[in-house]
CSV table of C-alpha atoms and ligand atoms in Angstrom, one decimal:
chain,number,residue,atom,x,y,z
A,1,MET,CA,-50.2,-121.9,126.0
A,2,ARG,CA,-52.3,-123.6,123.3
A,3,ALA,CA,-49.0,-124.9,121.5
A,4,ARG,CA,-47.7,-126.2,124.7
A,5,PHE,CA,-51.0,-128.4,125.3
A,6,LEU,CA,-50.8,-129.9,121.9
A,7,THR,CA,-47.1,-130.6,122.2
A,8,ALA,CA,-48.3,-132.7,125.6
A,9,ALA,CA,-50.8,-134.2,123.6
A,10,LEU,CA,-48.7,-135.3,120.9
A,11,LEU,CA,-46.0,-136.4,123.3
A,12,VAL,CA,-48.9,-138.7,125.1
A,13,ALA,CA,-49.7,-140.2,121.4
A,14,VAL,CA,-46.1,-140.9,120.4
A,15,GLY,CA,-45.5,-142.3,123.9
A,16,ALA,CA,-48.4,-144.6,123.3
A,17,VAL,CA,-47.2,-145.8,120.1
A,18,SER,CA,-43.7,-146.6,121.3
A,19,THR,CA,-44.4,-148.5,124.0
A,20,GLY,CA,-46.8,-150.8,121.8
A,21,CYS,CA,-43.6,-152.0,119.4
A,22,ALA,CA,-40.1,-152.0,119.9
A,23,ARG,CA,-38.6,-148.9,118.8
A,24,LYS,CA,-40.1,-146.4,116.3
A,25,PRO,CA,-43.6,-146.5,115.3
A,26,GLN,CA,-43.7,-148.9,112.2
A,27,GLU,CA,-45.4,-146.9,109.5
A,28,PRO,CA,-44.1,-145.4,106.8
A,29,LEU,CA,-43.8,-141.5,108.3
A,30,VAL,CA,-41.7,-139.0,106.7
A,31,GLY,CA,-40.8,-135.8,107.6
A,32,VAL,CA,-40.8,-132.7,105.4
A,33,TYR,CA,-39.0,-129.5,106.2
A,34,LEU,CA,-39.3,-126.5,103.6
A,35,ALA,CA,-39.3,-122.8,103.8
A,36,LEU,CA,-43.2,-122.3,103.5
A,37,THR,CA,-43.0,-118.4,104.8
A,38,GLY,CA,-40.1,-115.7,104.4
A,39,ASP,CA,-38.1,-114.7,101.7
A,40,MET,CA,-37.6,-118.4,99.8
A,41,ALA,CA,-41.2,-119.3,100.6
A,42,ASP,CA,-41.9,-119.5,96.5
A,43,PHE,CA,-39.1,-122.7,96.9
A,44,GLY,CA,-40.6,-124.5,99.7
A,45,ILE,CA,-44.4,-123.9,98.0
A,46,THR,CA,-43.9,-125.5,94.9
A,47,THR,CA,-41.5,-128.0,96.3
A,48,ARG,CA,-44.5,-129.3,98.6
A,49,GLN,CA,-46.6,-129.7,95.9
A,50,GLY,CA,-44.4,-132.0,93.9
A,51,ILE,CA,-44.1,-133.6,97.2
A,52,GLU,CA,-47.9,-134.5,97.9
A,53,LEU,CA,-48.7,-134.9,94.3
A,54,ALA,CA,-46.1,-137.7,94.5
A,55,ALA,CA,-47.3,-139.2,97.9
A,56,GLU,CA,-50.9,-139.3,96.7
A,57,GLU,CA,-50.0,-141.3,93.5
A,58,ILE,CA,-47.8,-143.7,95.6
A,59,ASN,CA,-50.6,-144.1,97.9
A,60,ALA,CA,-53.3,-144.6,94.9
A,61,ALA,CA,-50.8,-147.1,94.0
A,62,GLY,CA,-50.9,-149.3,97.3
A,63,GLY,CA,-48.6,-147.2,99.2
A,64,ILE,CA,-45.6,-148.5,100.8
A,65,ASN,CA,-45.8,-152.6,100.8
A,66,GLY,CA,-49.8,-151.8,101.7
A,67,GLN,CA,-49.3,-149.1,103.9
A,68,ARG,CA,-50.2,-145.6,103.1
A,69,LEU,CA,-47.2,-143.2,103.1
A,70,ARG,CA,-48.0,-140.2,105.5
A,71,LEU,CA,-46.3,-136.8,105.7
A,72,LEU,CA,-45.3,-134.6,108.3
A,73,VAL,CA,-44.6,-131.2,106.9
A,74,GLU,CA,-42.7,-128.6,108.9
A,75,ASP,CA,-42.0,-124.8,107.9
A,76,ASP,CA,-38.6,-124.0,108.6
A,77,ARG,CA,-39.2,-120.4,107.6
A,78,GLY,CA,-35.8,-120.7,105.4
A,79,LYS,CA,-33.6,-120.4,108.3
A,80,PRO,CA,-30.8,-123.0,109.2
A,81,GLU,CA,-31.6,-122.4,113.1
A,82,GLU,CA,-35.4,-123.3,112.4
A,83,ALA,CA,-34.6,-125.9,110.2
A,84,ARG,CA,-32.2,-127.8,113.0
A,85,THR,CA,-35.2,-127.3,115.2
A,86,VAL,CA,-38.0,-128.8,113.1
A,87,VAL,CA,-36.1,-131.4,111.9
A,88,THR,CA,-35.0,-132.5,115.6
A,89,LYS,CA,-38.5,-132.3,116.5
A,90,LEU,CA,-40.0,-134.4,113.3
A,91,ILE,CA,-37.6,-137.4,114.7
A,92,ASP,CA,-37.2,-137.3,118.3
A,93,GLN,CA,-40.6,-136.7,119.2
A,94,GLN,CA,-42.6,-137.6,115.7
A,95,GLY,CA,-40.8,-140.7,114.8
A,96,VAL,CA,-40.0,-140.0,111.3
A,97,VAL,CA,-38.4,-142.9,109.2
A,98,ALA,CA,-36.8,-140.7,106.6
A,99,VAL,CA,-36.4,-136.8,105.7
A,100,LEU,CA,-37.1,-135.2,102.8
A,101,GLY,CA,-35.6,-131.3,102.3
A,102,GLU,CA,-34.6,-128.8,102.0
A,103,VAL,CA,-34.3,-126.7,99.2
A,104,ALA,CA,-31.6,-124.0,100.0
A,105,SER,CA,-28.1,-125.8,100.5
A,106,LYS,CA,-27.6,-123.7,103.7
A,107,ASN,CA,-30.5,-125.3,105.7
A,108,SER,CA,-29.7,-128.5,104.3
A,109,LEU,CA,-26.2,-128.2,105.6
A,110,ALA,CA,-27.8,-126.9,108.9
A,111,ALA,CA,-30.1,-129.9,109.4
A,112,ALA,CA,-28.1,-132.8,107.5
A,113,PRO,CA,-25.8,-133.4,111.0
A,114,ILE,CA,-28.8,-134.0,113.2
A,115,CYS,CA,-29.9,-137.0,110.5
A,116,GLN,CA,-26.8,-138.0,110.4
A,117,ALA,CA,-26.4,-138.7,114.3
A,118,ARG,CA,-29.6,-140.0,114.6
A,119,GLY,CA,-29.2,-142.7,111.8
A,120,ILE,CA,-32.3,-141.2,109.7
A,121,PRO,CA,-32.0,-140.8,105.8
A,122,MET,CA,-32.3,-137.5,104.7
A,123,LEU,CA,-32.9,-136.8,100.9
A,124,SER,CA,-32.8,-133.4,99.7
A,125,PRO,CA,-34.7,-132.7,96.3
A,126,SER,CA,-32.5,-129.7,95.3
A,127,SER,CA,-29.5,-128.4,97.8
A,128,THR,CA,-26.7,-128.5,95.1
A,129,ASN,CA,-23.9,-127.3,97.1
A,130,GLU,CA,-21.1,-130.2,97.0
A,131,GLU,CA,-20.7,-129.7,101.0
A,132,VAL,CA,-24.3,-131.1,101.7
A,133,THR,CA,-23.8,-135.2,101.2
A,134,ARG,CA,-20.3,-134.9,102.6
A,135,LYS,CA,-22.3,-134.5,106.1
A,136,GLY,CA,-22.2,-138.1,106.5
A,137,ASP,CA,-23.7,-141.6,104.9
A,138,TYR,CA,-27.2,-141.1,105.6
A,139,ILE,CA,-27.5,-137.3,103.1
A,140,PHE,CA,-28.7,-138.1,99.6
A,141,ARG,CA,-29.8,-136.0,96.9
A,142,VAL,CA,-32.0,-136.4,93.6
A,143,CYS,CA,-30.4,-133.2,92.1
A,144,PHE,CA,-26.9,-132.7,90.6
A,145,VAL,CA,-24.2,-130.6,92.1
A,146,ASP,CA,-22.9,-127.1,91.8
A,147,SER,CA,-19.3,-128.4,89.8
A,148,PHE,CA,-21.7,-129.8,87.2
A,149,GLN,CA,-24.0,-126.7,87.3
A,150,GLY,CA,-21.3,-124.5,86.9
A,151,TYR,CA,-19.5,-126.0,84.3
A,152,VAL,CA,-22.6,-126.3,82.3
A,153,MET,CA,-22.9,-122.1,82.5
A,154,ALA,CA,-19.0,-121.7,81.7
A,155,ARG,CA,-19.4,-124.0,78.6
A,156,PHE,CA,-22.3,-122.1,77.7
A,157,ALA,CA,-20.9,-119.1,78.0
A,158,SER,CA,-17.6,-119.9,76.1
A,159,GLU,CA,-19.0,-122.3,73.3
A,160,ASN,CA,-22.5,-121.0,72.4
A,161,LEU,CA,-21.9,-117.0,73.5
A,162,LYS,CA,-18.6,-117.0,72.7
A,163,ALA,CA,-17.9,-115.0,75.6
A,164,ARG,CA,-14.2,-114.2,76.6
A,165,THR,CA,-14.4,-112.3,79.9
A,166,ALA,CA,-17.1,-112.6,82.4
A,167,ALA,CA,-17.8,-110.9,85.6
A,168,VAL,CA,-19.3,-112.5,88.5
A,169,LEU,CA,-21.5,-111.5,91.0
A,170,TRP,CA,-22.4,-113.7,93.9
A,171,ASP,CA,-24.2,-113.7,97.7
A,172,ASN,CA,-21.3,-114.0,100.1
A,173,GLY,CA,-23.8,-115.1,102.6
A,174,SER,CA,-25.2,-118.3,100.9
A,175,ASP,CA,-23.0,-121.3,100.7
A,176,TYR,CA,-25.1,-122.2,97.0
A,177,SER,CA,-23.7,-119.0,95.5
A,178,LYS,CA,-20.2,-119.1,96.8
A,179,GLY,CA,-19.8,-122.7,95.8
A,180,LEU,CA,-21.5,-121.9,92.4
A,181,SER,CA,-19.5,-118.8,91.6
A,182,SER,CA,-16.4,-120.3,92.2
A,183,VAL,CA,-17.0,-123.3,90.2
A,184,PHE,CA,-17.9,-120.9,87.2
A,185,LYS,CA,-14.6,-119.0,87.6
A,186,SER,CA,-12.2,-121.8,87.8
A,187,ASP,CA,-13.9,-123.5,84.9
A,188,PHE,CA,-14.7,-120.5,82.6
A,189,GLN,CA,-10.8,-119.8,83.1
A,190,LYS,CA,-9.9,-123.3,82.0
A,191,MET,CA,-12.2,-122.9,79.0
A,192,GLY,CA,-9.6,-120.1,78.4
A,193,GLY,CA,-12.1,-116.9,79.2
A,194,ARG,CA,-10.5,-114.1,81.6
A,195,ILE,CA,-12.6,-113.2,84.9
A,196,VAL,CA,-12.7,-109.2,84.7
A,197,ALA,CA,-14.7,-108.7,88.2
A,198,ASP,CA,-15.3,-110.7,90.9
A,199,VAL,CA,-18.0,-109.0,93.2
A,200,THR,CA,-20.6,-109.7,96.2
A,201,TYR,CA,-23.7,-109.0,97.6
A,202,ALA,CA,-25.5,-110.0,101.3
A,203,ALA,CA,-29.2,-111.7,100.5
A,204,GLY,CA,-31.5,-108.7,101.6
A,205,ASP,CA,-29.5,-106.2,99.7
A,206,VAL,CA,-31.9,-103.7,97.7
A,207,ASP,CA,-29.2,-101.6,95.9
A,208,PHE,CA,-26.9,-102.6,94.0
A,209,SER,CA,-25.6,-100.0,92.2
A,210,SER,CA,-22.3,-100.1,93.4
A,211,GLN,CA,-21.2,-103.3,92.4
A,212,LEU,CA,-22.8,-102.7,88.9
A,213,THR,CA,-20.9,-99.6,88.1
A,214,ARG,CA,-17.7,-101.5,89.0
A,215,ILE,CA,-18.9,-104.3,86.8
A,216,ARG,CA,-19.7,-101.9,83.7
A,217,ALA,CA,-16.1,-100.5,84.2
A,218,ALA,CA,-14.6,-103.8,83.4
A,219,GLN,CA,-17.0,-104.5,80.4
A,220,PRO,CA,-17.5,-108.2,80.4
A,221,ASP,CA,-19.0,-110.1,77.7
A,222,VAL,CA,-21.3,-111.7,80.1
A,223,ILE,CA,-22.3,-111.4,84.3
A,224,TYR,CA,-22.7,-114.7,86.2
A,225,VAL,CA,-25.3,-114.1,88.7
A,226,PRO,CA,-25.6,-117.2,90.5
A,227,GLY,CA,-28.3,-116.1,93.4
A,228,TYR,CA,-31.5,-116.8,94.1
A,229,TYR,CA,-34.4,-115.1,92.5
A,230,THR,CA,-35.5,-112.1,94.8
A,231,GLU,CA,-31.8,-110.7,94.1
A,232,VAL,CA,-31.5,-111.6,90.4
A,233,ALA,CA,-34.6,-109.7,89.8
A,234,LEU,CA,-33.3,-106.5,91.3
A,235,ILE,CA,-29.9,-107.2,89.8
A,236,GLY,CA,-31.1,-107.6,86.3
A,237,ARG,CA,-33.3,-104.4,86.8
A,238,LYS,CA,-30.5,-101.9,87.9
A,239,ALA,CA,-27.9,-103.5,85.3
A,240,ARG,CA,-30.1,-102.3,82.6
A,241,GLU,CA,-30.7,-98.9,84.2
A,242,LEU,CA,-26.7,-98.6,84.6
A,243,GLY,CA,-27.0,-98.9,80.3
A,244,ILE,CA,-25.3,-102.6,80.3
A,245,THR,CA,-26.8,-104.9,78.1
A,246,VAL,CA,-24.8,-108.0,78.1
A,247,PRO,CA,-26.4,-110.9,79.0
A,248,LEU,CA,-27.0,-112.2,82.5
A,249,LEU,CA,-26.4,-115.7,83.4
A,250,GLY,CA,-27.3,-118.0,86.3
A,251,GLY,CA,-28.2,-121.1,88.0
A,252,ASP,CA,-31.0,-122.8,89.2
A,253,GLY,CA,-31.7,-120.1,92.5
A,254,TRP,CA,-33.3,-118.2,89.1
A,255,ASP,CA,-36.2,-121.1,88.3
A,256,SER,CA,-39.5,-119.4,89.9
A,257,GLU,CA,-42.2,-117.7,88.4
A,258,ASN,CA,-41.4,-114.5,90.8
A,259,LEU,CA,-38.1,-114.1,88.8
A,260,LEU,CA,-40.2,-113.2,85.9
A,261,LYS,CA,-43.1,-111.3,87.5
A,262,ARG,CA,-40.0,-109.3,89.7
A,263,ALA,CA,-37.7,-108.8,86.7
A,264,GLY,CA,-40.2,-107.3,84.3
A,265,ALA,CA,-38.2,-107.4,80.7
A,266,ALA,CA,-35.1,-106.9,82.2
A,267,LEU,CA,-33.7,-110.3,81.9
A,268,ASP,CA,-35.4,-111.2,78.3
A,269,GLY,CA,-32.9,-112.9,76.6
A,270,CYS,CA,-30.2,-114.1,79.5
A,271,TYR,CA,-29.6,-117.8,80.1
A,272,PHE,CA,-29.4,-120.4,83.4
A,273,SER,CA,-28.9,-123.8,84.4
A,274,SER,CA,-31.9,-126.1,85.7
A,275,HIS,CA,-33.2,-129.2,86.3
A,276,TYR,CA,-36.1,-129.5,84.3
A,277,SER,CA,-37.9,-128.1,81.4
A,278,SER,CA,-41.4,-128.8,80.0
A,279,ASP,CA,-40.6,-128.8,76.9
A,280,THR,CA,-38.0,-131.8,76.3
A,281,GLY,CA,-40.4,-134.0,74.5
A,282,SER,CA,-40.3,-136.4,77.3
A,283,PRO,CA,-43.1,-138.8,78.1
A,284,VAL,CA,-42.7,-139.2,81.5
A,285,VAL,CA,-42.6,-135.3,81.7
A,286,GLU,CA,-45.9,-135.2,80.0
A,287,ARG,CA,-47.7,-137.4,82.3
A,288,PHE,CA,-46.4,-135.5,84.9
A,289,VAL,CA,-47.2,-132.1,83.5
A,290,ARG,CA,-50.9,-133.5,83.0
A,291,SER,CA,-51.3,-134.8,86.8
A,292,PHE,CA,-49.6,-131.5,88.1
A,293,GLN,CA,-51.8,-129.2,85.9
A,294,GLU,CA,-55.2,-131.7,87.1
A,295,ARG,CA,-54.1,-131.2,90.7
A,296,TYR,CA,-53.0,-127.8,91.1
A,297,SER,CA,-54.2,-125.8,87.8
A,298,THR,CA,-50.7,-124.5,87.1
A,299,MET,CA,-47.8,-125.6,85.3
A,300,PRO,CA,-44.9,-127.3,87.5
A,301,ASN,CA,-41.6,-125.8,87.9
A,302,ALA,CA,-38.0,-127.0,88.2
A,303,LEU,CA,-38.8,-127.7,92.3
A,304,ALA,CA,-42.1,-129.3,91.9
A,305,ALA,CA,-40.6,-131.4,89.8
A,306,LEU,CA,-37.5,-132.5,91.9
A,307,GLY,CA,-40.1,-132.7,94.9
A,308,TYR,CA,-41.7,-135.4,93.2
A,309,ASP,CA,-39.0,-137.4,91.9
A,310,ALA,CA,-37.5,-137.3,95.5
A,311,THR,CA,-40.6,-138.8,97.1
A,312,TRP,CA,-40.9,-141.4,94.4
A,313,ILE,CA,-37.4,-142.3,94.5
A,314,LEU,CA,-38.1,-142.5,98.4
A,315,ALA,CA,-40.8,-144.7,98.3
A,316,GLU,CA,-39.4,-146.8,96.0
A,317,ALA,CA,-36.1,-147.2,98.0
A,318,MET,CA,-38.7,-147.8,100.8
A,319,LYS,CA,-40.5,-150.7,98.8
A,320,ARG,CA,-37.5,-152.4,98.0
A,321,ALA,CA,-35.8,-152.0,101.7
A,322,GLY,CA,-39.0,-154.5,102.4
A,323,SER,CA,-38.6,-152.6,106.0
A,324,LEU,CA,-39.1,-149.6,107.6
A,325,GLU,CA,-35.5,-149.5,109.7
A,326,PRO,CA,-33.8,-146.2,108.7
A,327,ARG,CA,-30.7,-148.3,108.3
A,328,LYS,CA,-32.5,-150.8,105.4
A,329,ILE,CA,-34.0,-147.6,103.6
A,330,ARG,CA,-30.7,-145.7,103.7
A,331,ASP,CA,-29.0,-149.1,102.1
A,332,ALA,CA,-31.8,-149.1,99.0
A,333,LEU,CA,-31.4,-145.4,98.6
A,334,ALA,CA,-27.7,-145.7,97.9
A,335,ALA,CA,-28.7,-148.6,95.6
A,336,THR,CA,-30.9,-146.0,93.1
A,337,ARG,CA,-29.9,-146.6,89.7
A,338,ASP,CA,-31.2,-145.4,86.3
A,339,TYR,CA,-34.6,-144.2,87.8
A,340,PRO,CA,-36.9,-142.5,85.2
A,341,GLY,CA,-37.1,-139.2,86.8
A,342,VAL,CA,-39.3,-136.2,85.6
A,343,THR,CA,-35.9,-134.5,86.1
A,344,GLY,CA,-34.0,-136.9,83.8
A,345,GLN,CA,-32.5,-140.4,84.5
A,346,ILE,CA,-31.3,-140.5,88.2
A,347,THR,CA,-28.2,-142.9,89.4
A,348,ILE,CA,-27.3,-142.1,92.9
A,349,ASN,CA,-23.3,-142.4,93.2
A,350,GLU,CA,-20.9,-143.3,95.8
A,351,GLU,CA,-20.8,-139.9,96.9
A,352,ARG,CA,-24.8,-140.5,97.5
A,353,ASN,CA,-25.1,-137.5,94.7
A,354,ALA,CA,-27.6,-137.9,91.6
A,355,VAL,CA,-25.6,-138.2,88.3
A,356,LYS,CA,-28.2,-136.7,85.6
A,357,PRO,CA,-28.3,-134.2,82.8
A,358,ALA,CA,-28.9,-130.4,83.2
A,359,VAL,CA,-30.8,-128.1,80.9
A,360,VAL,CA,-30.1,-124.4,79.9
A,361,LEU,CA,-33.1,-122.2,79.9
A,362,GLN,CA,-33.5,-119.3,78.5
A,363,VAL,CA,-35.8,-116.3,79.8
A,364,LYS,CA,-37.8,-115.2,76.5
A,365,ASN,CA,-40.9,-112.8,76.7
A,366,GLY,CA,-42.0,-113.6,80.2
A,367,ALA,CA,-41.5,-117.5,80.0
A,368,PHE,CA,-38.6,-119.9,80.3
A,369,ARG,CA,-37.7,-121.6,76.9
A,370,TYR,CA,-35.9,-124.5,76.6
A,371,MET,CA,-32.5,-124.4,75.1
A,372,THR,CA,-30.7,-127.7,75.3
A,373,THR,CA,-29.7,-130.3,77.5
A,374,ILE,CA,-26.3,-131.3,78.7
A,375,GLN,CA,-25.0,-134.4,79.7
A,376,PRO,CA,-22.5,-135.1,82.9
A,377,PRO,CA,-18.8,-135.6,81.9
A,378,ASP,CA,-18.7,-138.9,82.7
A,379,ARG,CA,-21.7,-141.3,84.1
A,380,ASN,CA,-19.7,-143.1,87.0
B,401,LIG,N1,-29.6,-125.3,94.3
B,401,LIG,C1,-30.4,-124.4,95.4
B,401,LIG,C2,-29.5,-124.5,96.5
B,401,LIG,O1,-29.1,-125.4,96.5
B,401,LIG,C3,-31.6,-124.1,95.4
B,401,LIG,C4,-32.6,-124.2,94.3
B,401,LIG,C5,-32.6,-125.4,93.7
B,401,LIG,C6,-33.2,-123.0,93.7
B,401,LIG,C7,-33.9,-125.6,92.5
B,401,LIG,C8,-33.9,-123.0,92.9
B,401,LIG,C9,-34.3,-124.0,92.2
B,401,LIG,O2,-29.6,-123.9,97.3
């Protein structure tokens, strides 16, 4: 009842604005859709912190050509159907001129066609699956793609860890996990390695003993687990319980404080690829860490860093566009070159993906330790 009344009131308000101007309300109104509750809430909550910190800084520095940047944040509960619903609402009812989101690739894949069909630019801070930006020329991201991230860990396994054999354990309901496991497999084989076990699980599983028993029998040098922190923590614990001592390797889906809390010491000494580390010694990063800590009294993680970069890159594009026409914002986003982000120097390429480096981190003594930065193979 109350919700219906609010929706009606909102429609009236939007209607009043749109009769005043030609089309959409001409203010820098940006829609944000994230998982703020549910299994992946940690991703959405930390991303939102980065986005809001950037918006505050942008507004303190004069906004978008004198107008205040305004964010409308929606919770999609980490579900693709919900992502479609809230993005439709942000565009059709609230008149946003651009959209920021999502984190998990499957939610970005669900909502991207809606932004594309309506001609509203969408910028994902952190969805790395290749297919996301293939949904159309209005869909962008500020993170690297999984073909790069998978290559980074295949190379780290074979060169740094001297692994000859690997097992792969991935989530068959996640576009992200599926894509990343297949890149790792083919790159590791190209580098001369052998895949000795290829096993799947489903998000929400709590018992991984049958998968890990199979993997143990194959005696791999390393186990690649490109999943999200909830299942990865359980997999790590079970692996150690079964006497598996080899390192587990993963991707950016490991990058959460919750991985450390839930895995305890089980993943100590394991490695994963990600977007950001506070220990790279870059002045841009130091400044960001200071303002983030002042604002939230915690350390930013990769998601906060990506949310922050995405918001600044969008704001800079809106300023350069000199107009709030979504088409012009799109063109300006596509022209982003050498942006000095906290997640590295970012250039948007022709596929609307970010070309930038990745970092390899080690889980060590209850923290993430910076190991190395790996540049993309070619910088075009
Ligand atoms: N890259 C993941 C995906 O596309 C999301 C993610 C990014 C998770 C960064 C954690 C950290 O689904």
